[in-house]
Amino acid sequence: MRKPFIAGNWKMYCTKPEATKLASGLAASIGSLEEIDVALCPPYTALETVHNVIAGTRLRLGAQDLAWEKEGAFTGEVSALMLIDVGCEFVIIGHSERRQFFGETDQSVNRKLKAAISGGLDPIMCVGETLPERESGSTLDVIRRQLDGGLTGIACEKLTIAYEPVWAIGTGRVATPEQAQDVHAFIRGWLNHAYGPAAGGIRIQYGGSVKPDNVAGLMVQPDIDGALVGGASLKIESFSDIVRGSTKRK
Ligand code: PGA
């Protein structure tokens, strides 16, 4: 059985004092749970601060992006080595906001995945369709294209996939557990085909308006192994409740 995995994507929120407060509260409330993996993904500027606050707890640290190059003259970029240096174990790659606002493509996602894995980070690769894509019936084609393009030449150990329908992110409009499960089952099938038995260990998170009151219904689905949480990860109580609500599954 795959161990549930919840990650909090703090996006561009939290100064260092705010991050300290949030991370300490989470450390106290969910920092010792063993039946679930939990990662906090603050902005770059708060990574080291959060690393220090969660030291000695079971909470893990992740970044929200990375550079595809190892080092060099790439103004504004942050490498895998630098993320490891400040205590990261995970990195989110290809979030829809990066695809939408910063020109990320399946090809850049692929390069970043390779950089993460060769640098020693466990990637959380995001996929998901927009509302027009869903309404035109092309959801599974989009997901297939993102998986085909993003995962070319990528080994599957340590990989996590996050299915995040773009229309459900930050909108309060969560996919129904059945809608999410349909796409998760498709992703699971793609992974099985690509990786064989080793794919059984890959966790697939759902993301998009996950809240304490909808997480249990999602987690009970056979192919939903966790959640990537945005807005609700910024409050101690709601994120703790989501994490606790995810431990009692199946
Ligand atoms: P949300 O964001 O939970 O605020 O919808 C999810 C995400 O963008 O990862």
Coordinates of C-alpha atoms and ligand atoms in Angstrom, one line a residue:
M1 CA 0.0 0.0 0.0
R2 CA 1.2 3.5 -0.8
K3 CA 1.7 5.8 2.2
P4 CA -0.4 8.9 2.0
F5 CA 1.5 12.0 1.1
I6 CA 0.3 15.6 1.7
A7 CA 2.2 18.6 0.5
G8 CA 1.5 22.2 1.3
N9 CA 2.2 24.6 -1.6
W10 CA 2.6 28.0 0.1
K11 CA 3.0 29.8 -3.3
M12 CA 4.2 33.4 -3.0
Y13 CA 3.0 33.8 0.6
C14 CA 4.9 34.1 4.0
T15 CA 7.7 36.3 5.0
K16 CA 10.2 34.7 7.4
P17 CA 8.3 35.7 10.6
E18 CA 5.1 34.4 9.1
A19 CA 6.7 31.2 7.9
T20 CA 8.2 30.6 11.4
K21 CA 4.8 30.9 12.9
L22 CA 3.1 28.6 10.5
A23 CA 5.8 26.0 10.5
S24 CA 6.0 26.0 14.3
G25 CA 2.3 25.5 14.6
L26 CA 2.3 22.7 12.1
A27 CA 5.3 21.1 13.8
A28 CA 3.4 21.1 17.1
S29 CA 0.2 19.8 15.7
I30 CA 1.2 17.2 13.0
G31 CA 5.0 17.0 13.3
S32 CA 5.0 13.5 14.8
L33 CA 2.5 11.6 12.7
E34 CA 4.1 8.5 11.3
E35 CA 1.4 7.1 9.2
I36 CA 1.6 9.9 6.6
D37 CA 4.3 11.8 4.8
V38 CA 3.9 15.6 5.0
A39 CA 6.0 18.2 3.1
L40 CA 5.9 22.0 3.4
C41 CA 6.9 24.0 0.3
P42 CA 7.5 27.6 1.2
P43 CA 8.9 30.2 -1.1
Y44 CA 12.7 30.2 -1.6
T45 CA 13.3 33.0 0.9
A46 CA 11.7 31.0 3.7
L47 CA 13.2 27.6 3.0
E48 CA 16.1 27.8 5.4
T49 CA 13.9 29.3 8.1
V50 CA 11.3 26.5 7.8
H51 CA 14.1 23.9 7.7
N52 CA 15.3 25.1 11.0
V53 CA 11.9 25.2 12.6
I54 CA 10.9 21.7 11.5
A55 CA 14.3 20.0 12.3
G56 CA 13.7 17.0 14.5
T57 CA 10.0 16.6 13.4
R58 CA 8.7 14.3 10.7
L59 CA 7.8 17.2 8.5
R60 CA 9.8 17.5 5.3
L61 CA 10.8 20.4 3.2
G62 CA 10.1 21.1 -0.5
A63 CA 10.6 23.9 -3.0
Q64 CA 8.2 25.1 -5.6
D65 CA 10.5 25.1 -8.6
L66 CA 14.1 24.7 -9.6
A67 CA 16.5 25.5 -12.5
W68 CA 17.2 22.8 -15.1
E69 CA 20.9 23.7 -15.1
K70 CA 23.3 22.7 -12.3
E71 CA 25.0 26.1 -12.1
G72 CA 26.1 29.0 -14.2
A73 CA 25.2 32.4 -15.5
F74 CA 21.4 32.1 -15.1
T75 CA 20.2 35.2 -13.3
G76 CA 17.3 34.6 -10.9
E77 CA 17.5 30.8 -11.0
V78 CA 18.0 28.3 -8.1
S79 CA 19.6 24.9 -8.6
A80 CA 18.9 21.5 -7.2
L81 CA 22.2 21.7 -5.3
M82 CA 21.2 25.0 -3.6
L83 CA 17.8 23.5 -2.6
I84 CA 19.5 20.5 -1.1
D85 CA 21.9 22.9 0.7
V86 CA 19.0 24.5 2.5
G87 CA 17.4 21.2 3.5
C88 CA 14.9 20.4 0.7
E89 CA 14.0 16.8 -0.1
F90 CA 11.2 17.6 -2.6
V91 CA 10.5 20.0 -5.4
I92 CA 7.2 20.8 -7.2
I93 CA 7.7 20.9 -10.9
G94 CA 5.4 22.1 -13.7
H95 CA 2.7 23.6 -11.5
S96 CA -0.1 25.1 -13.7
E97 CA 0.7 28.6 -12.5
R98 CA 4.3 28.1 -13.8
R99 CA 2.9 26.7 -17.1
Q100 CA 0.3 29.5 -17.3
F101 CA 2.3 32.6 -16.2
F102 CA 5.9 31.7 -16.7
G103 CA 6.0 29.8 -20.0
E104 CA 6.7 26.4 -18.7
T105 CA 6.2 23.6 -21.3
D106 CA 6.3 19.8 -21.2
Q107 CA 9.9 20.2 -22.4
S108 CA 11.0 22.5 -19.6
V109 CA 9.2 20.3 -17.1
N110 CA 11.2 17.3 -18.5
R111 CA 14.5 19.1 -18.1
K112 CA 13.6 20.2 -14.6
L113 CA 12.6 16.7 -13.6
K114 CA 16.0 15.4 -14.8
A115 CA 17.8 18.1 -12.9
A116 CA 15.8 17.3 -9.7
I117 CA 16.4 13.6 -9.9
S118 CA 20.1 13.8 -10.8
G119 CA 20.5 16.4 -8.0
G120 CA 19.0 14.2 -5.4
L121 CA 15.5 15.7 -5.0
D122 CA 12.2 13.9 -5.2
P123 CA 10.0 15.7 -7.7
I124 CA 6.3 16.3 -7.5
M125 CA 5.2 16.6 -11.1
C126 CA 2.0 18.5 -11.7
V127 CA -0.4 17.8 -14.6
G128 CA -3.9 19.0 -15.2
E129 CA -6.4 20.3 -17.8
T130 CA -7.9 23.8 -18.1
L131 CA -11.7 24.4 -18.1
P132 CA -12.0 24.7 -21.9
E133 CA -10.0 21.5 -22.3
R134 CA -12.3 19.7 -19.9
E135 CA -15.4 21.1 -21.5
S136 CA -14.2 20.1 -25.0
G137 CA -13.7 16.5 -23.7
S138 CA -9.9 16.5 -24.2
T139 CA -8.9 16.0 -20.5
L140 CA -7.3 12.6 -21.0
D141 CA -5.5 13.7 -24.2
V142 CA -4.0 16.7 -22.3
I143 CA -2.9 14.5 -19.4
R144 CA -1.4 12.0 -21.7
R145 CA 0.5 14.7 -23.6
Q146 CA 1.8 16.1 -20.3
L147 CA 2.9 12.7 -19.1
D148 CA 4.5 11.7 -22.4
G149 CA 6.4 14.9 -22.8
G150 CA 7.3 15.5 -19.1
L151 CA 8.4 12.0 -18.3
T152 CA 10.5 11.2 -21.3
G153 CA 13.7 9.5 -20.1
I154 CA 12.7 9.8 -16.4
A155 CA 13.1 7.0 -13.9
C156 CA 10.1 6.5 -11.7
E157 CA 11.7 5.9 -8.3
K158 CA 10.9 8.7 -5.9
L159 CA 8.4 10.3 -8.4
T160 CA 5.1 11.8 -7.2
I161 CA 2.5 13.0 -9.7
A162 CA 0.0 15.7 -8.7
Y163 CA -3.2 15.8 -10.7
E164 CA -4.5 19.4 -10.5
P165 CA -7.4 20.4 -12.7
V166 CA -6.6 24.1 -13.4
W167 CA -10.3 25.0 -13.0
A168 CA -10.2 23.7 -9.5
I169 CA -7.1 25.6 -8.3
G170 CA -7.9 28.5 -5.9
T171 CA -11.5 28.6 -7.2
G172 CA -13.3 26.7 -4.4
R173 CA -14.5 24.4 -7.2
V174 CA -13.2 21.0 -6.3
A175 CA -13.4 18.1 -8.7
T176 CA -15.8 15.5 -7.4
P177 CA -14.0 12.4 -6.0
E178 CA -15.3 10.4 -9.0
Q179 CA -14.0 13.0 -11.5
A180 CA -10.6 13.0 -9.8
Q181 CA -10.5 9.2 -9.5
D182 CA -11.2 8.8 -13.2
V183 CA -8.2 10.9 -14.1
H184 CA -6.1 9.3 -11.4
A185 CA -6.9 5.8 -12.7
F186 CA -5.9 7.0 -16.2
I187 CA -2.6 8.3 -14.8
R188 CA -2.1 5.0 -12.9
G189 CA -2.6 3.1 -16.2
W190 CA -0.2 5.3 -18.0
L191 CA 2.4 4.7 -15.3
N192 CA 1.9 1.0 -15.2
H193 CA 2.3 0.9 -19.0
A194 CA 5.5 3.0 -18.9
Y195 CA 7.2 1.6 -15.8
G196 CA 5.7 -1.9 -15.1
P197 CA 5.5 -3.2 -11.6
A198 CA 7.8 -0.4 -10.2
A199 CA 4.9 2.1 -10.9
G200 CA 3.0 0.6 -8.0
G201 CA 4.9 2.7 -5.6
I202 CA 4.3 6.0 -7.3
R203 CA 2.0 8.3 -5.4
I204 CA -0.6 10.3 -7.2
Q205 CA -1.8 13.4 -5.3
Y206 CA -5.0 15.4 -6.1
G207 CA -4.8 19.2 -5.9
G208 CA -7.4 21.9 -6.4
S209 CA -9.4 23.5 -3.5
V210 CA -8.6 20.6 -1.1
K211 CA -10.1 21.5 2.3
P212 CA -10.7 19.7 5.6
D213 CA -14.3 18.8 4.6
N214 CA -13.5 17.3 1.2
V215 CA -10.2 15.5 1.7
A216 CA -11.6 12.3 3.2
G217 CA -13.9 11.7 0.2
L218 CA -11.0 12.1 -2.1
M219 CA -8.6 10.0 -0.1
V220 CA -11.0 7.0 -0.1
Q221 CA -10.7 6.7 -3.9
P222 CA -8.4 3.8 -4.8
D223 CA -5.9 5.8 -6.9
I224 CA -5.8 9.0 -4.8
D225 CA -2.7 8.8 -2.5
G226 CA -2.6 12.3 -1.1
A227 CA -3.1 15.9 -1.8
L228 CA -1.2 19.0 -3.0
V229 CA -2.8 21.8 -1.0
G230 CA -2.6 25.5 -1.8
G231 CA -4.8 28.0 0.1
A232 CA -5.7 25.7 2.9
S233 CA -2.0 25.0 3.6
L234 CA -1.5 28.5 4.9
K235 CA -3.5 28.0 8.1
I236 CA -2.3 25.8 10.9
E237 CA -5.8 24.5 11.6
S238 CA -7.0 23.7 8.1
F239 CA -3.7 22.1 7.0
S240 CA -3.5 20.0 10.2
D241 CA -7.1 18.9 9.7
I242 CA -6.4 17.9 6.1
V243 CA -3.4 15.9 7.1
R244 CA -5.3 14.2 9.9
G245 CA -8.3 13.6 7.6
S246 CA -5.9 11.8 5.2
T247 CA -4.6 9.3 7.6
K248 CA -7.8 7.4 7.9
R249 CA -8.1 6.0 4.4
K250 CA -9.1 2.8 2.7
Ligands
PGA1 P1 -5.6 25.4 -4.0 O1 -4.2 25.3 -4.8 O2 -5.6 24.3 -2.9 O3 -5.5 26.8 -3.4 O4 -6.7 25.2 -5.0 C1 -3.6 24.0 -5.1 C2 -2.4 24.2 -5.8 O5 -2.2 25.2 -6.6 O6 -1.4 23.4 -5.7

